[in-house]
mmCIF file with all atom_site columns, C-alpha atoms in Angstrom:
data_model
loop_
_atom_site.group_PDB
_atom_site.id
_atom_site.type_symbol
_atom_site.label_atom_id
_atom_site.label_alt_id
_atom_site.label_comp_id
_atom_site.label_asym_id
_atom_site.label_entity_id
_atom_site.label_seq_id
_atom_site.pdbx_PDB_ins_code
_atom_site.Cartn_x
_atom_site.Cartn_y
_atom_site.Cartn_z
_atom_site.occupancy
_atom_site.B_iso_or_equiv
_atom_site.pdbx_formal_charge
_atom_site.auth_seq_id
_atom_site.auth_comp_id
_atom_site.auth_asym_id
_atom_site.auth_atom_id
_atom_site.pdbx_PDB_model_num
ATOM 1  C CA . MET A 1 1  ? -0.014 -0.014 0.036  1.00 0.00 ? 1  MET A CA 1
ATOM 2  C CA . ILE A 1 2  ? 2.710  2.500  0.963  1.00 0.00 ? 2  ILE A CA 1
ATOM 3  C CA . SER A 1 3  ? 4.873  1.655  -2.001 1.00 0.00 ? 3  SER A CA 1
ATOM 4  C CA . TRP A 1 4  ? 1.845  2.255  -4.206 1.00 0.00 ? 4  TRP A CA 1
ATOM 5  C CA . LEU A 1 5  ? 1.460  5.816  -2.741 1.00 0.00 ? 5  LEU A CA 1
ATOM 6  C CA . LEU A 1 6  ? 5.122  6.617  -3.295 1.00 0.00 ? 6  LEU A CA 1
ATOM 7  C CA . THR A 1 7  ? 5.155  5.357  -6.893 1.00 0.00 ? 7  THR A CA 1
ATOM 8  C CA . HIS A 1 8  ? 1.891  6.774  -8.436 1.00 0.00 ? 8  HIS A CA 1
ATOM 9  C CA . GLY A 1 9  ? 1.958  10.462 -9.407 1.00 0.00 ? 9  GLY A CA 1
ATOM 10 C CA . PRO A 1 10 ? -1.458 11.722 -8.166 1.00 0.00 ? 10 PRO A CA 1
ATOM 11 C CA . ALA A 1 11 ? -1.227 9.737  -4.921 1.00 0.00 ? 11 ALA A CA 1
ATOM 12 C CA . ARG A 1 12 ? 2.332  11.093 -4.367 1.00 0.00 ? 12 ARG A CA 1
ATOM 13 C CA . LYS A 1 13 ? 1.142  14.640 -4.993 1.00 0.00 ? 13 LYS A CA 1
ATOM 14 C CA . ALA A 1 14 ? -1.824 14.204 -2.575 1.00 0.00 ? 14 ALA A CA 1
ATOM 15 C CA . LEU A 1 15 ? 0.613  12.763 0.106  1.00 0.00 ? 15 LEU A CA 1
ATOM 16 C CA . GLY A 1 16 ? 2.893  15.754 -0.403 1.00 0.00 ? 16 GLY A CA 1
ATOM 17 C CA . LEU A 1 17 ? -0.048 18.163 0.019  1.00 0.00 ? 17 LEU A CA 1
ATOM 18 C CA . ILE A 1 18 ? -1.195 16.422 3.198  1.00 0.00 ? 18 ILE A CA 1
ATOM 19 C CA . LEU A 1 19 ? 2.271  16.505 4.658  1.00 0.00 ? 19 LEU A CA 1
ATOM 20 C CA . THR A 1 20 ? 2.669  20.188 3.762  1.00 0.00 ? 20 THR A CA 1
ATOM 21 C CA . ALA A 1 21 ? -0.764 21.006 5.310  1.00 0.00 ? 21 ALA A CA 1
ATOM 22 C CA . ALA A 1 22 ? 0.276  19.140 8.501  1.00 0.00 ? 22 ALA A CA 1
ATOM 23 C CA . ALA A 1 23 ? 3.541  20.954 8.741  1.00 0.00 ? 23 ALA A CA 1
ATOM 24 C CA . ILE A 1 24 ? 1.769  24.345 8.281  1.00 0.00 ? 24 ILE A CA 1
ATOM 25 C CA . LEU A 1 25 ? -0.787 23.359 10.949 1.00 0.00 ? 25 LEU A CA 1
ATOM 26 C CA . LEU A 1 26 ? 1.976  22.300 13.423 1.00 0.00 ? 26 LEU A CA 1
ATOM 27 C CA . PHE A 1 27 ? 3.790  25.566 12.729 1.00 0.00 ? 27 PHE A CA 1
ATOM 28 C CA . LEU A 1 28 ? 0.780  27.697 13.390 1.00 0.00 ? 28 LEU A CA 1
ATOM 29 C CA . LEU A 1 29 ? -0.105 25.756 16.599 1.00 0.00 ? 29 LEU A CA 1
ATOM 30 C CA . ASN A 1 30 ? 3.445  26.315 17.810 1.00 0.00 ? 30 ASN A CA 1
ATOM 31 C CA . LEU A 1 31 ? 3.335  30.017 16.938 1.00 0.00 ? 31 LEU A CA 1
ATOM 32 C CA . ARG A 1 32 ? 0.034  30.316 18.903 1.00 0.00 ? 32 ARG A CA 1
ATOM 33 C CA . ARG A 1 33 ? 1.641  28.624 21.993 1.00 0.00 ? 33 ARG A CA 1
ATOM 34 C CA . ALA A 1 34 ? 4.734  30.872 21.725 1.00 0.00 ? 34 ALA A CA 1
ATOM 35 C CA . GLY A 1 35 ? 2.443  33.870 21.599 1.00 0.00 ? 35 GLY A CA 1
ATOM 36 C CA . GLU A 1 36 ? 0.542  32.685 24.713 1.00 0.00 ? 36 GLU A CA 1
ATOM 37 C CA . ARG A 1 37 ? 3.873  32.172 26.484 1.00 0.00 ? 37 ARG A CA 1
ATOM 38 C CA . ALA A 1 38 ? 5.044  35.736 25.555 1.00 0.00 ? 38 ALA A CA 1
ATOM 39 C CA . GLY A 1 39 ? 1.755  37.174 26.877 1.00 0.00 ? 39 GLY A CA 1
ATOM 40 C CA . ARG A 1 40 ? 2.191  35.387 30.231 1.00 0.00 ? 40 ARG A CA 1
ATOM 41 C CA . ALA A 1 41 ? 5.738  36.570 30.455 1.00 0.00 ? 41 ALA A CA 1
ATOM 42 C CA . ALA A 1 42 ? 4.663  40.162 29.808 1.00 0.00 ? 42 ALA A CA 1
ATOM 43 C CA . GLU A 1 43 ? 2.054  39.864 32.364 1.00 0.00 ? 43 GLU A CA 1
ATOM 44 C CA . ARG A 1 44 ? 4.446  38.570 34.961 1.00 0.00 ? 44 ARG A CA 1
ATOM 45 C CA . LEU A 1 45 ? 6.883  41.399 34.087 1.00 0.00 ? 45 LEU A CA 1
ATOM 46 C CA . ASP A 1 46 ? 4.151  43.990 34.581 1.00 0.00 ? 46 ASP A CA 1
ATOM 47 C CA . LEU A 1 47 ? 3.092  42.547 37.877 1.00 0.00 ? 47 LEU A CA 1
ATOM 48 C CA . ARG A 1 48 ? 6.811  42.586 39.053 1.00 0.00 ? 48 ARG A CA 1
ATOM 49 C CA . GLU A 1 49 ? 7.228  46.203 37.958 1.00 0.00 ? 49 GLU A CA 1
ATOM 50 C CA . ARG A 1 50 ? 4.144  47.188 39.956 1.00 0.00 ? 50 ARG A CA 1
ATOM 51 C CA . ASN A 1 51 ? 5.358  45.316 43.023 1.00 0.00 ? 51 ASN A CA 1
ATOM 52 C CA . ASP A 1 52 ? 8.768  46.881 42.702 1.00 0.00 ? 52 ASP A CA 1
ATOM 53 C CA . ALA A 1 53 ? 7.178  50.357 42.479 1.00 0.00 ? 53 ALA A CA 1
ATOM 54 C CA . ILE A 1 54 ? 5.147  49.747 45.578 1.00 0.00 ? 54 ILE A CA 1
ATOM 55 C CA . HIS A 1 55 ? 8.185  48.403 47.396 1.00 0.00 ? 55 HIS A CA 1
ATOM 56 C CA . ARG A 1 56 ? 10.200 51.548 46.372 1.00 0.00 ? 56 ARG A CA 1
ATOM 57 C CA . GLN A 1 57 ? 7.421  53.740 47.704 1.00 0.00 ? 57 GLN A CA 1
ATOM 58 C CA . MET A 1 58 ? 7.456  51.896 51.025 1.00 0.00 ? 58 MET A CA 1
ATOM 59 C CA . LEU A 1 59 ? 11.226 52.190 51.278 1.00 0.00 ? 59 LEU A CA 1
ATOM 60 C CA . ASP A 1 60 ? 11.123 56.040 50.483 1.00 0.00 ? 60 ASP A CA 1
ATOM 61 C CA . ALA A 1 61 ? 8.407  56.458 53.171 1.00 0.00 ? 61 ALA A CA 1
ATOM 62 C CA . ALA A 1 62 ? 10.520 54.525 55.650 1.00 0.00 ? 62 ALA A CA 1
ATOM 63 C CA . ALA A 1 63 ? 13.513 56.721 54.902 1.00 0.00 ? 63 ALA A CA 1
ATOM 64 C CA . ARG A 1 64 ? 11.579 59.886 55.542 1.00 0.00 ? 64 ARG A CA 1
ATOM 65 C CA . ARG A 1 65 ? 10.011 58.734 58.817 1.00 0.00 ? 65 ARG A CA 1
ATOM 66 C CA . PRO A 1 66 ? 10.960 60.606 61.973 1.00 0.00 ? 66 PRO A CA 1
ATOM 67 C CA . PRO A 1 67 ? 13.714 58.978 64.039 1.00 0.00 ? 67 PRO A CA 1
ATOM 68 C CA . ASP A 1 68 ? 11.783 59.122 67.395 1.00 0.00 ? 68 ASP A CA 1
ATOM 69 C CA . ARG A 1 69 ? 8.521  60.154 69.105 1.00 0.00 ? 69 ARG A CA 1
ATOM 70 C CA . ASP A 1 70 ? 9.696  63.673 69.735 1.00 0.00 ? 70 ASP A CA 1
ATOM 71 C CA . ALA A 1 71 ? 10.601 64.254 66.117 1.00 0.00 ? 71 ALA A CA 1
ATOM 72 C CA . LEU A 1 72 ? 7.180  62.861 65.147 1.00 0.00 ? 72 LEU A CA 1
ATOM 73 C CA . ALA A 1 73 ? 5.346  65.089 67.574 1.00 0.00 ? 73 ALA A CA 1
ATOM 74 C CA . GLU A 1 74 ? 7.326  68.133 66.269 1.00 0.00 ? 74 GLU A CA 1
ATOM 75 C CA . ARG A 1 75 ? 6.556  67.234 62.718 1.00 0.00 ? 75 ARG A CA 1
ATOM 76 C CA . LEU A 1 76 ? 2.792  66.873 63.518 1.00 0.00 ? 76 LEU A CA 1
ATOM 77 C CA . ARG A 1 77 ? 2.852  70.316 65.266 1.00 0.00 ? 77 ARG A CA 1
ATOM 78 C CA . ASP A 1 78 ? 4.391  71.941 62.272 1.00 0.00 ? 78 ASP A CA 1
ATOM 79 C CA . GLY A 1 79 ? 1.815  70.329 59.964 1.00 0.00 ? 79 GLY A CA 1
ATOM 80 C CA . ARG A 1 80 ? 4.472  68.677 57.787 1.00 0.00 ? 80 ARG A CA 1
ATOM 81 C CA . PHE A 1 81 ? 3.222  65.092 58.168 1.00 0.00 ? 81 PHE A CA 1
#
């Protein structure tokens, strides 16, 4: 059966078309999967950037905090808090 497909012209052309279509289909499925992976990676990067920005804000706020209670009370009296 297989040798018949490889030796007859029309059957050989049909087999070639089927193999070509299968290769194109597999390529498109792989391309889709790669796009999904890239989308997930971009989402993770965006989430990490937001978390880093929040962490930076917290560190900046901690750097500006008053060193003790007296400094805090003074800052509140001056209205700078």
